[in-house]
């Protein structure tokens, strides 16, 4: 295969890896955000822990894989991303750290202060990751403030209206996913409460989603590729259909179907952004000529070929393991049987 073809294939794989992370870790992060507010007893806390305990670290593998793929397949993008987005990515790392140890440590001691500290660490880490991932990738679709010489403006420019709206939209969608996932996984009073949370969060999500898509059409160049190839509009159209379907299923009490529909919204919204970026990987908002394309950023043909072989072998292995894990822990978590995450 030619270098250009390999670069395009890897751009597609790179985008899919990020979309898988947004979708799968979204609901576990959402559970962390809701955790301090929805449980009414220690048993319910243990139920919540068990809904994400067997899955969160497997879901996070997609983030590691996406980061590794960026480093190997697009080293220039990796270097520039971790320069221009250094502060948010550094904070995301801390958020992931505290999300993990909050969940792992809260059951290690029964002291009130100990449990409360790690409960709020679980919440704070999860909230930080969701907001910053949403802000960071919204800015990648919008454009980063750098020029052809690599000069960049203050990191606070990331906190523009569009970036913040992207963060809040992703937050609302993760709460819908979290509420529907937990409602599917548990029985008892918590099940109905989480279904109600998902239904309420959906109304917030659709409002923010509508604003985000309007802003995307008016403040970014994302839709340029869609206007050139109108059949591509099927992707955002399906995202909207999935969002409406999520409310339909949640209203019928079909939590799992609502979860899958909302997960599809997250995945397709990410796809919309990445399709709109193509062939750019880093868009400059201050100097469009400085934008970095996938052809400029791609590694050597040999590297891309070797990495493609590795991906063809390992990505199905990761998917197989995760399917096994979800099948293994498919049973409902009853209040009297919940043991928490150990």
Tab-separated table of C-alpha atoms in Angstrom:
chain	number	residue	atom	x	y	z
A	1	UNK	CA	0.000	0.000	0.000
A	2	UNK	CA	1.087	3.559	-0.631
A	3	UNK	CA	2.088	5.862	2.192
A	4	UNK	CA	-1.021	8.009	1.615
A	5	UNK	CA	-3.351	5.004	1.795
A	6	UNK	CA	-1.720	3.766	4.995
A	7	UNK	CA	-2.000	7.248	6.491
A	8	UNK	CA	-5.732	7.420	5.716
A	9	UNK	CA	-6.318	3.938	7.176
A	10	UNK	CA	-4.505	4.946	10.333
A	11	UNK	CA	-6.466	8.170	10.587
A	12	UNK	CA	-9.637	6.061	10.572
A	13	UNK	CA	-8.253	3.677	13.207
A	14	UNK	CA	-7.030	6.600	15.311
A	15	UNK	CA	-10.487	8.162	15.256
A	16	UNK	CA	-12.215	4.870	16.124
A	17	UNK	CA	-9.916	4.300	19.106
A	18	UNK	CA	-10.787	7.713	20.542
A	19	UNK	CA	-14.496	7.205	19.867
A	20	UNK	CA	-14.408	3.843	21.629
A	21	UNK	CA	-12.824	5.516	24.643
A	22	UNK	CA	-15.391	8.347	24.731
A	23	UNK	CA	-18.220	5.818	24.531
A	24	UNK	CA	-17.039	3.127	26.934
A	25	UNK	CA	-15.325	5.142	29.645
A	26	UNK	CA	-18.075	7.747	29.437
A	27	UNK	CA	-20.558	5.722	31.463
A	28	UNK	CA	-18.011	4.671	34.124
A	29	UNK	CA	-16.963	8.293	34.559
A	30	UNK	CA	-20.635	9.245	34.738
A	31	UNK	CA	-21.184	6.763	37.562
A	32	UNK	CA	-18.313	8.405	39.437
A	33	UNK	CA	-19.938	11.821	39.021
A	34	UNK	CA	-23.321	10.579	40.258
A	35	UNK	CA	-21.903	8.380	43.039
A	36	UNK	CA	-22.076	10.839	45.998
A	37	UNK	CA	-25.610	11.966	45.166
A	38	UNK	CA	-27.701	8.923	44.288
A	39	UNK	CA	-26.891	6.287	46.918
A	40	UNK	CA	-29.023	6.156	50.068
A	41	UNK	CA	-27.231	3.395	51.957
A	42	UNK	CA	-23.982	1.475	52.115
A	43	UNK	CA	-25.576	-1.362	50.159
A	44	UNK	CA	-26.431	1.012	47.339
A	45	UNK	CA	-22.889	2.367	47.364
A	46	UNK	CA	-21.646	-1.187	46.924
A	47	UNK	CA	-24.098	-1.740	44.076
A	48	UNK	CA	-22.769	1.360	42.314
A	49	UNK	CA	-19.186	0.220	42.797
A	50	UNK	CA	-19.956	-3.177	41.289
A	51	UNK	CA	-21.587	-1.658	38.196
A	52	UNK	CA	-18.228	-0.234	37.097
A	53	UNK	CA	-15.636	-2.209	39.089
A	54	UNK	CA	-15.075	-5.045	36.593
A	55	UNK	CA	-15.130	-2.727	33.565
A	56	UNK	CA	-13.493	0.662	34.151
A	57	UNK	CA	-9.888	-0.475	33.711
A	58	UNK	CA	-10.732	-2.405	30.533
A	59	UNK	CA	-12.513	0.652	29.148
A	60	UNK	CA	-9.463	2.778	29.919
A	61	UNK	CA	-7.367	0.497	27.699
A	62	UNK	CA	-8.914	2.322	24.728
A	63	UNK	CA	-7.379	5.581	25.979
A	64	UNK	CA	-3.960	3.974	26.316
A	65	UNK	CA	-4.328	2.412	22.874
A	66	UNK	CA	-5.404	5.728	21.327
A	67	UNK	CA	-2.448	7.500	22.903
A	68	UNK	CA	-0.060	4.769	21.755
A	69	UNK	CA	-1.472	4.861	18.234
A	70	UNK	CA	-0.988	8.636	18.125
A	71	UNK	CA	2.642	8.250	19.205
A	72	UNK	CA	3.451	5.467	16.738
A	73	UNK	CA	1.383	6.399	13.690
A	74	UNK	CA	1.394	10.215	13.930
A	75	UNK	CA	4.418	11.251	16.011
A	76	UNK	CA	4.187	14.888	14.935
A	77	UNK	CA	0.596	15.106	16.137
A	78	UNK	CA	1.574	13.387	19.389
A	79	UNK	CA	4.328	15.943	19.999
A	80	UNK	CA	2.152	18.934	19.131
A	81	UNK	CA	-0.938	17.657	20.976
A	82	UNK	CA	1.019	17.116	24.159
A	83	UNK	CA	2.505	20.566	23.793
A	84	UNK	CA	-0.570	22.623	22.956
A	85	UNK	CA	-2.858	20.587	25.236
A	86	UNK	CA	-0.250	19.927	27.925
A	87	UNK	CA	-2.179	21.417	30.849
A	88	UNK	CA	-5.559	19.767	30.142
A	89	UNK	CA	-3.905	16.417	29.363
A	90	UNK	CA	-1.862	16.666	32.572
A	91	UNK	CA	-5.040	17.388	34.539
A	92	UNK	CA	-6.832	14.514	32.777
A	93	UNK	CA	-4.034	12.222	33.950
A	94	UNK	CA	-4.539	13.384	37.532
A	95	UNK	CA	-8.300	12.971	37.166
A	96	UNK	CA	-7.883	9.386	35.964
A	97	UNK	CA	-5.510	8.730	38.868
A	98	UNK	CA	-7.933	10.002	41.497
A	99	UNK	CA	-10.911	8.317	39.832
A	100	UNK	CA	-9.082	4.985	40.064
A	101	UNK	CA	-7.721	5.258	43.590
A	102	UNK	CA	-11.005	6.728	44.837
A	103	UNK	CA	-12.836	3.618	43.679
A	104	UNK	CA	-10.063	1.287	44.844
A	105	UNK	CA	-9.430	2.805	48.284
A	106	UNK	CA	-12.849	3.806	49.604
A	107	UNK	CA	-13.586	0.311	50.918
A	108	UNK	CA	-10.159	-0.218	52.542
A	109	UNK	CA	-11.207	1.355	55.846
A	110	UNK	CA	-14.568	1.945	57.491
A	111	UNK	CA	-13.662	5.343	58.940
A	112	UNK	CA	-16.100	8.084	57.981
A	113	UNK	CA	-13.422	10.578	56.943
A	114	UNK	CA	-11.558	7.952	54.920
A	115	UNK	CA	-14.632	6.844	53.006
A	116	UNK	CA	-15.839	10.409	52.409
A	117	UNK	CA	-12.420	11.519	51.154
A	118	UNK	CA	-12.152	8.778	48.549
A	119	UNK	CA	-15.813	9.098	47.595
A	120	UNK	CA	-15.238	12.729	46.649
A	121	UNK	CA	-11.943	11.838	44.958
A	122	UNK	CA	-13.916	9.363	42.824
A	123	UNK	CA	-16.388	12.132	42.005
A	124	UNK	CA	-13.826	14.891	41.417
A	125	UNK	CA	-11.526	12.786	39.257
A	126	UNK	CA	-14.417	11.579	37.113
A	127	UNK	CA	-15.858	15.083	36.663
A	128	UNK	CA	-12.461	16.552	35.776
A	129	UNK	CA	-11.805	13.927	33.093
A	130	UNK	CA	-15.230	14.273	31.465
A	131	UNK	CA	-15.142	18.059	31.292
A	132	UNK	CA	-11.554	18.279	30.078
A	133	UNK	CA	-11.911	15.545	27.453
A	134	UNK	CA	-14.984	17.343	26.127
A	135	UNK	CA	-13.235	20.737	26.144
A	136	UNK	CA	-10.020	19.374	24.582
A	137	UNK	CA	-11.664	17.581	21.670
A	138	UNK	CA	-14.168	20.370	21.053
A	139	UNK	CA	-11.147	22.657	20.645
A	140	UNK	CA	-9.522	20.177	18.275
A	141	UNK	CA	-12.620	20.391	16.096
A	142	UNK	CA	-12.778	24.183	16.519
A	143	UNK	CA	-9.059	24.818	16.064
A	144	UNK	CA	-6.136	25.416	18.404
A	145	UNK	CA	-4.326	28.743	18.756
A	146	UNK	CA	-0.950	28.055	17.143
A	147	UNK	CA	0.900	29.361	14.088
A	148	UNK	CA	3.361	27.963	11.564
A	149	UNK	CA	6.282	28.644	13.897
A	150	UNK	CA	4.755	26.632	16.729
A	151	UNK	CA	3.865	29.715	18.790
A	152	UNK	CA	0.756	29.335	20.879
A	153	UNK	CA	-1.348	31.625	23.010
A	154	UNK	CA	-2.357	31.161	26.637
A	155	UNK	CA	-3.903	27.823	27.584
A	156	UNK	CA	-6.967	29.719	28.813
A	157	UNK	CA	-7.951	30.208	25.170
A	158	UNK	CA	-9.185	26.599	25.355
A	159	UNK	CA	-11.941	27.849	27.658
A	160	UNK	CA	-13.810	29.492	24.820
A	161	UNK	CA	-17.578	29.271	24.483
A	162	UNK	CA	-17.447	26.382	22.031
A	163	UNK	CA	-14.962	24.408	24.115
A	164	UNK	CA	-16.991	24.811	27.309
A	165	UNK	CA	-20.174	23.866	25.459
A	166	UNK	CA	-18.431	20.716	24.184
A	167	UNK	CA	-17.407	19.809	27.733
A	168	UNK	CA	-20.920	20.312	29.112
A	169	UNK	CA	-22.489	18.369	26.247
A	170	UNK	CA	-20.184	15.407	26.827
A	171	UNK	CA	-20.902	15.624	30.566
A	172	UNK	CA	-24.660	15.464	30.020
A	173	UNK	CA	-24.362	12.477	27.667
A	174	UNK	CA	-22.166	10.587	30.148
A	175	UNK	CA	-24.814	11.103	32.838
A	176	UNK	CA	-27.483	9.612	30.565
A	177	UNK	CA	-25.202	6.651	29.889
A	178	UNK	CA	-24.398	6.229	33.575
A	179	UNK	CA	-28.021	6.400	34.690
A	180	UNK	CA	-29.215	3.907	32.080
A	181	UNK	CA	-26.286	1.515	32.662
A	182	UNK	CA	-26.780	1.408	36.439
A	183	UNK	CA	-30.556	1.042	36.035
A	184	UNK	CA	-29.874	-1.988	33.842
A	185	UNK	CA	-27.300	-3.503	36.186
A	186	UNK	CA	-28.967	-3.192	39.613
A	187	UNK	CA	-32.224	-4.182	41.231
A	188	UNK	CA	-34.054	-2.621	44.148
A	189	UNK	CA	-34.816	1.047	44.839
A	190	UNK	CA	-31.612	2.217	43.129
A	191	UNK	CA	-32.811	0.867	39.775
A	192	UNK	CA	-35.830	3.157	39.580
A	193	UNK	CA	-33.888	6.115	40.930
A	194	UNK	CA	-31.180	5.778	38.288
A	195	UNK	CA	-33.751	5.401	35.522
A	196	UNK	CA	-35.231	8.717	36.672
A	197	UNK	CA	-31.750	10.285	36.667
A	198	UNK	CA	-31.211	9.116	33.076
A	199	UNK	CA	-34.559	10.538	31.975
A	200	UNK	CA	-33.884	13.931	33.582
A	201	UNK	CA	-30.307	14.034	32.262
A	202	UNK	CA	-31.647	13.339	28.758
A	203	UNK	CA	-33.584	16.626	28.715
A	204	UNK	CA	-30.431	18.508	29.670
A	205	UNK	CA	-28.453	16.537	27.084
A	206	UNK	CA	-30.763	17.234	24.165
A	207	UNK	CA	-30.770	20.965	24.928
A	208	UNK	CA	-26.979	21.133	25.121
A	209	UNK	CA	-26.601	18.822	22.139
A	210	UNK	CA	-28.764	21.072	19.994
A	211	UNK	CA	-26.733	24.136	20.991
A	212	UNK	CA	-23.476	22.288	20.372
A	213	UNK	CA	-24.495	21.192	16.886
A	214	UNK	CA	-25.694	24.706	15.989
A	215	UNK	CA	-22.390	26.109	17.264
A	216	UNK	CA	-20.499	23.456	15.296
A	217	UNK	CA	-22.276	24.531	12.102
A	218	UNK	CA	-21.651	28.218	12.708
A	219	UNK	CA	-18.325	28.422	14.554
A	220	UNK	CA	-16.243	25.651	12.967
A	221	UNK	CA	-15.330	24.224	9.566
A	222	UNK	CA	-16.497	20.733	10.558
A	223	UNK	CA	-19.408	20.671	8.130
A	224	UNK	CA	-17.329	21.641	5.089
A	225	UNK	CA	-16.644	17.989	4.242
A	226	UNK	CA	-20.327	17.180	4.716
A	227	UNK	CA	-21.331	19.955	2.332
A	228	UNK	CA	-18.912	18.621	-0.281
A	229	UNK	CA	-20.200	15.063	0.174
A	230	UNK	CA	-23.819	15.386	1.365
A	231	UNK	CA	-24.260	11.629	1.917
A	232	UNK	CA	-21.990	12.053	4.966
A	233	UNK	CA	-24.852	13.869	6.722
A	234	UNK	CA	-26.209	10.412	7.513
A	235	UNK	CA	-23.703	10.258	10.401
A	236	UNK	CA	-24.955	13.268	12.433
A	237	UNK	CA	-28.522	12.441	11.367
A	238	UNK	CA	-28.197	8.964	12.893
A	239	UNK	CA	-26.781	10.556	16.049
A	240	UNK	CA	-29.928	12.667	16.404
A	241	UNK	CA	-32.152	9.637	15.730
A	242	UNK	CA	-30.228	7.684	18.381
A	243	UNK	CA	-30.667	10.512	20.883
A	244	UNK	CA	-34.436	10.503	20.346
A	245	UNK	CA	-34.467	6.692	20.525
A	246	UNK	CA	-32.639	6.826	23.866
A	247	UNK	CA	-35.512	8.828	25.385
A	248	UNK	CA	-38.080	6.507	23.854
A	249	UNK	CA	-36.451	3.452	25.426
A	250	UNK	CA	-35.811	5.135	28.762
A	251	UNK	CA	-39.438	6.254	28.882
A	252	UNK	CA	-40.469	2.614	28.382
A	253	UNK	CA	-38.164	1.511	31.188
A	254	UNK	CA	-35.835	-0.312	28.771
A	255	UNK	CA	-32.594	0.839	30.342
A	256	UNK	CA	-30.196	-1.322	28.335
A	257	UNK	CA	-31.679	-0.244	24.990
A	258	UNK	CA	-31.496	3.374	26.179
A	259	UNK	CA	-27.866	2.864	27.137
A	260	UNK	CA	-26.971	1.461	23.718
A	261	UNK	CA	-28.810	4.278	21.936
A	262	UNK	CA	-27.048	6.947	23.985
A	263	UNK	CA	-23.696	5.234	23.470
A	264	UNK	CA	-24.348	5.425	19.741
A	265	UNK	CA	-24.944	9.183	20.113
A	266	UNK	CA	-21.510	9.637	21.693
A	267	UNK	CA	-19.812	7.449	19.090
A	268	UNK	CA	-21.470	9.118	16.098
A	269	UNK	CA	-20.919	12.622	17.436
A	270	UNK	CA	-17.214	11.838	17.710
A	271	UNK	CA	-17.345	10.426	14.181
A	272	UNK	CA	-18.940	13.645	12.948
A	273	UNK	CA	-16.064	15.665	14.378
A	274	UNK	CA	-13.327	13.438	12.990
A	275	UNK	CA	-14.941	13.282	9.531
A	276	UNK	CA	-15.159	17.063	9.591
A	277	UNK	CA	-11.466	17.375	10.502
A	278	UNK	CA	-10.238	15.169	7.659
A	279	UNK	CA	-7.562	15.417	6.331
A	280	UNK	CA	-6.428	17.720	9.149
A	281	UNK	CA	-5.385	16.293	12.481
A	282	UNK	CA	-4.558	19.577	14.189
A	283	UNK	CA	-6.437	22.640	12.997
A	284	UNK	CA	-4.984	26.085	13.601
A	285	UNK	CA	-7.618	28.661	14.488
A	286	UNK	CA	-5.165	31.560	14.078
A	287	UNK	CA	-3.375	30.501	10.886
A	288	UNK	CA	-5.230	27.895	8.786
A	289	UNK	CA	-2.120	27.347	6.650
A	290	UNK	CA	-0.352	26.032	9.766
A	291	UNK	CA	-2.860	23.203	10.233
A	292	UNK	CA	-1.254	19.758	10.270
A	293	UNK	CA	-2.645	17.137	7.902
A	294	UNK	CA	-2.497	13.377	8.362
A	295	UNK	CA	-0.135	13.131	5.380
A	296	UNK	CA	2.366	15.482	7.018
A	297	UNK	CA	2.078	13.826	10.416
A	298	UNK	CA	2.174	10.159	9.406
A	299	UNK	CA	5.102	7.945	10.337
A	300	UNK	CA	7.109	6.029	7.737
A	301	UNK	CA	5.357	3.420	5.548
A	302	UNK	CA	7.210	0.608	7.323
A	303	UNK	CA	6.089	1.837	10.745
A	304	UNK	CA	2.478	2.198	9.610
A	305	UNK	CA	2.517	-1.283	8.055
A	306	UNK	CA	3.951	-2.939	11.171
A	307	UNK	CA	1.498	-1.055	13.382
A	308	UNK	CA	-1.389	-2.088	11.153
A	309	UNK	CA	-0.465	-5.766	11.550
A	310	UNK	CA	-0.247	-5.280	15.327
A	311	UNK	CA	-3.628	-3.537	15.381
A	312	UNK	CA	-5.294	-6.268	13.312
A	313	UNK	CA	-4.119	-8.826	15.877
A	314	UNK	CA	-4.492	-6.956	19.169
A	315	UNK	CA	-7.629	-4.830	18.726
A	316	UNK	CA	-9.868	-7.907	18.178
A	317	UNK	CA	-8.192	-9.460	21.241
A	318	UNK	CA	-9.127	-6.432	23.356
A	319	UNK	CA	-12.703	-6.525	22.029
A	320	UNK	CA	-12.948	-10.267	22.733
A	321	UNK	CA	-11.727	-9.805	26.304
A	322	UNK	CA	-14.182	-6.987	26.949
A	323	UNK	CA	-17.093	-8.972	25.530
A	324	UNK	CA	-16.095	-11.854	27.809
A	325	UNK	CA	-15.965	-9.515	30.820
A	326	UNK	CA	-19.403	-8.065	30.102
A	327	UNK	CA	-20.806	-11.559	29.659
A	328	UNK	CA	-19.117	-12.788	32.841
A	329	UNK	CA	-20.621	-9.993	34.937
A	330	UNK	CA	-23.988	-9.804	33.183
A	331	UNK	CA	-26.198	-10.669	36.159
A	332	UNK	CA	-28.240	-8.083	38.063
A	333	UNK	CA	-26.656	-6.768	41.263
A	334	UNK	CA	-29.079	-7.198	44.160
A	335	UNK	CA	-28.787	-4.956	47.256
A	336	UNK	CA	-28.430	-7.896	49.649
A	337	UNK	CA	-25.727	-9.523	47.496
A	338	UNK	CA	-23.629	-6.455	46.690
A	339	UNK	CA	-20.091	-6.719	48.064
A	340	UNK	CA	-18.604	-3.558	46.609
A	341	UNK	CA	-15.501	-3.344	44.463
A	342	UNK	CA	-12.454	-5.177	45.829
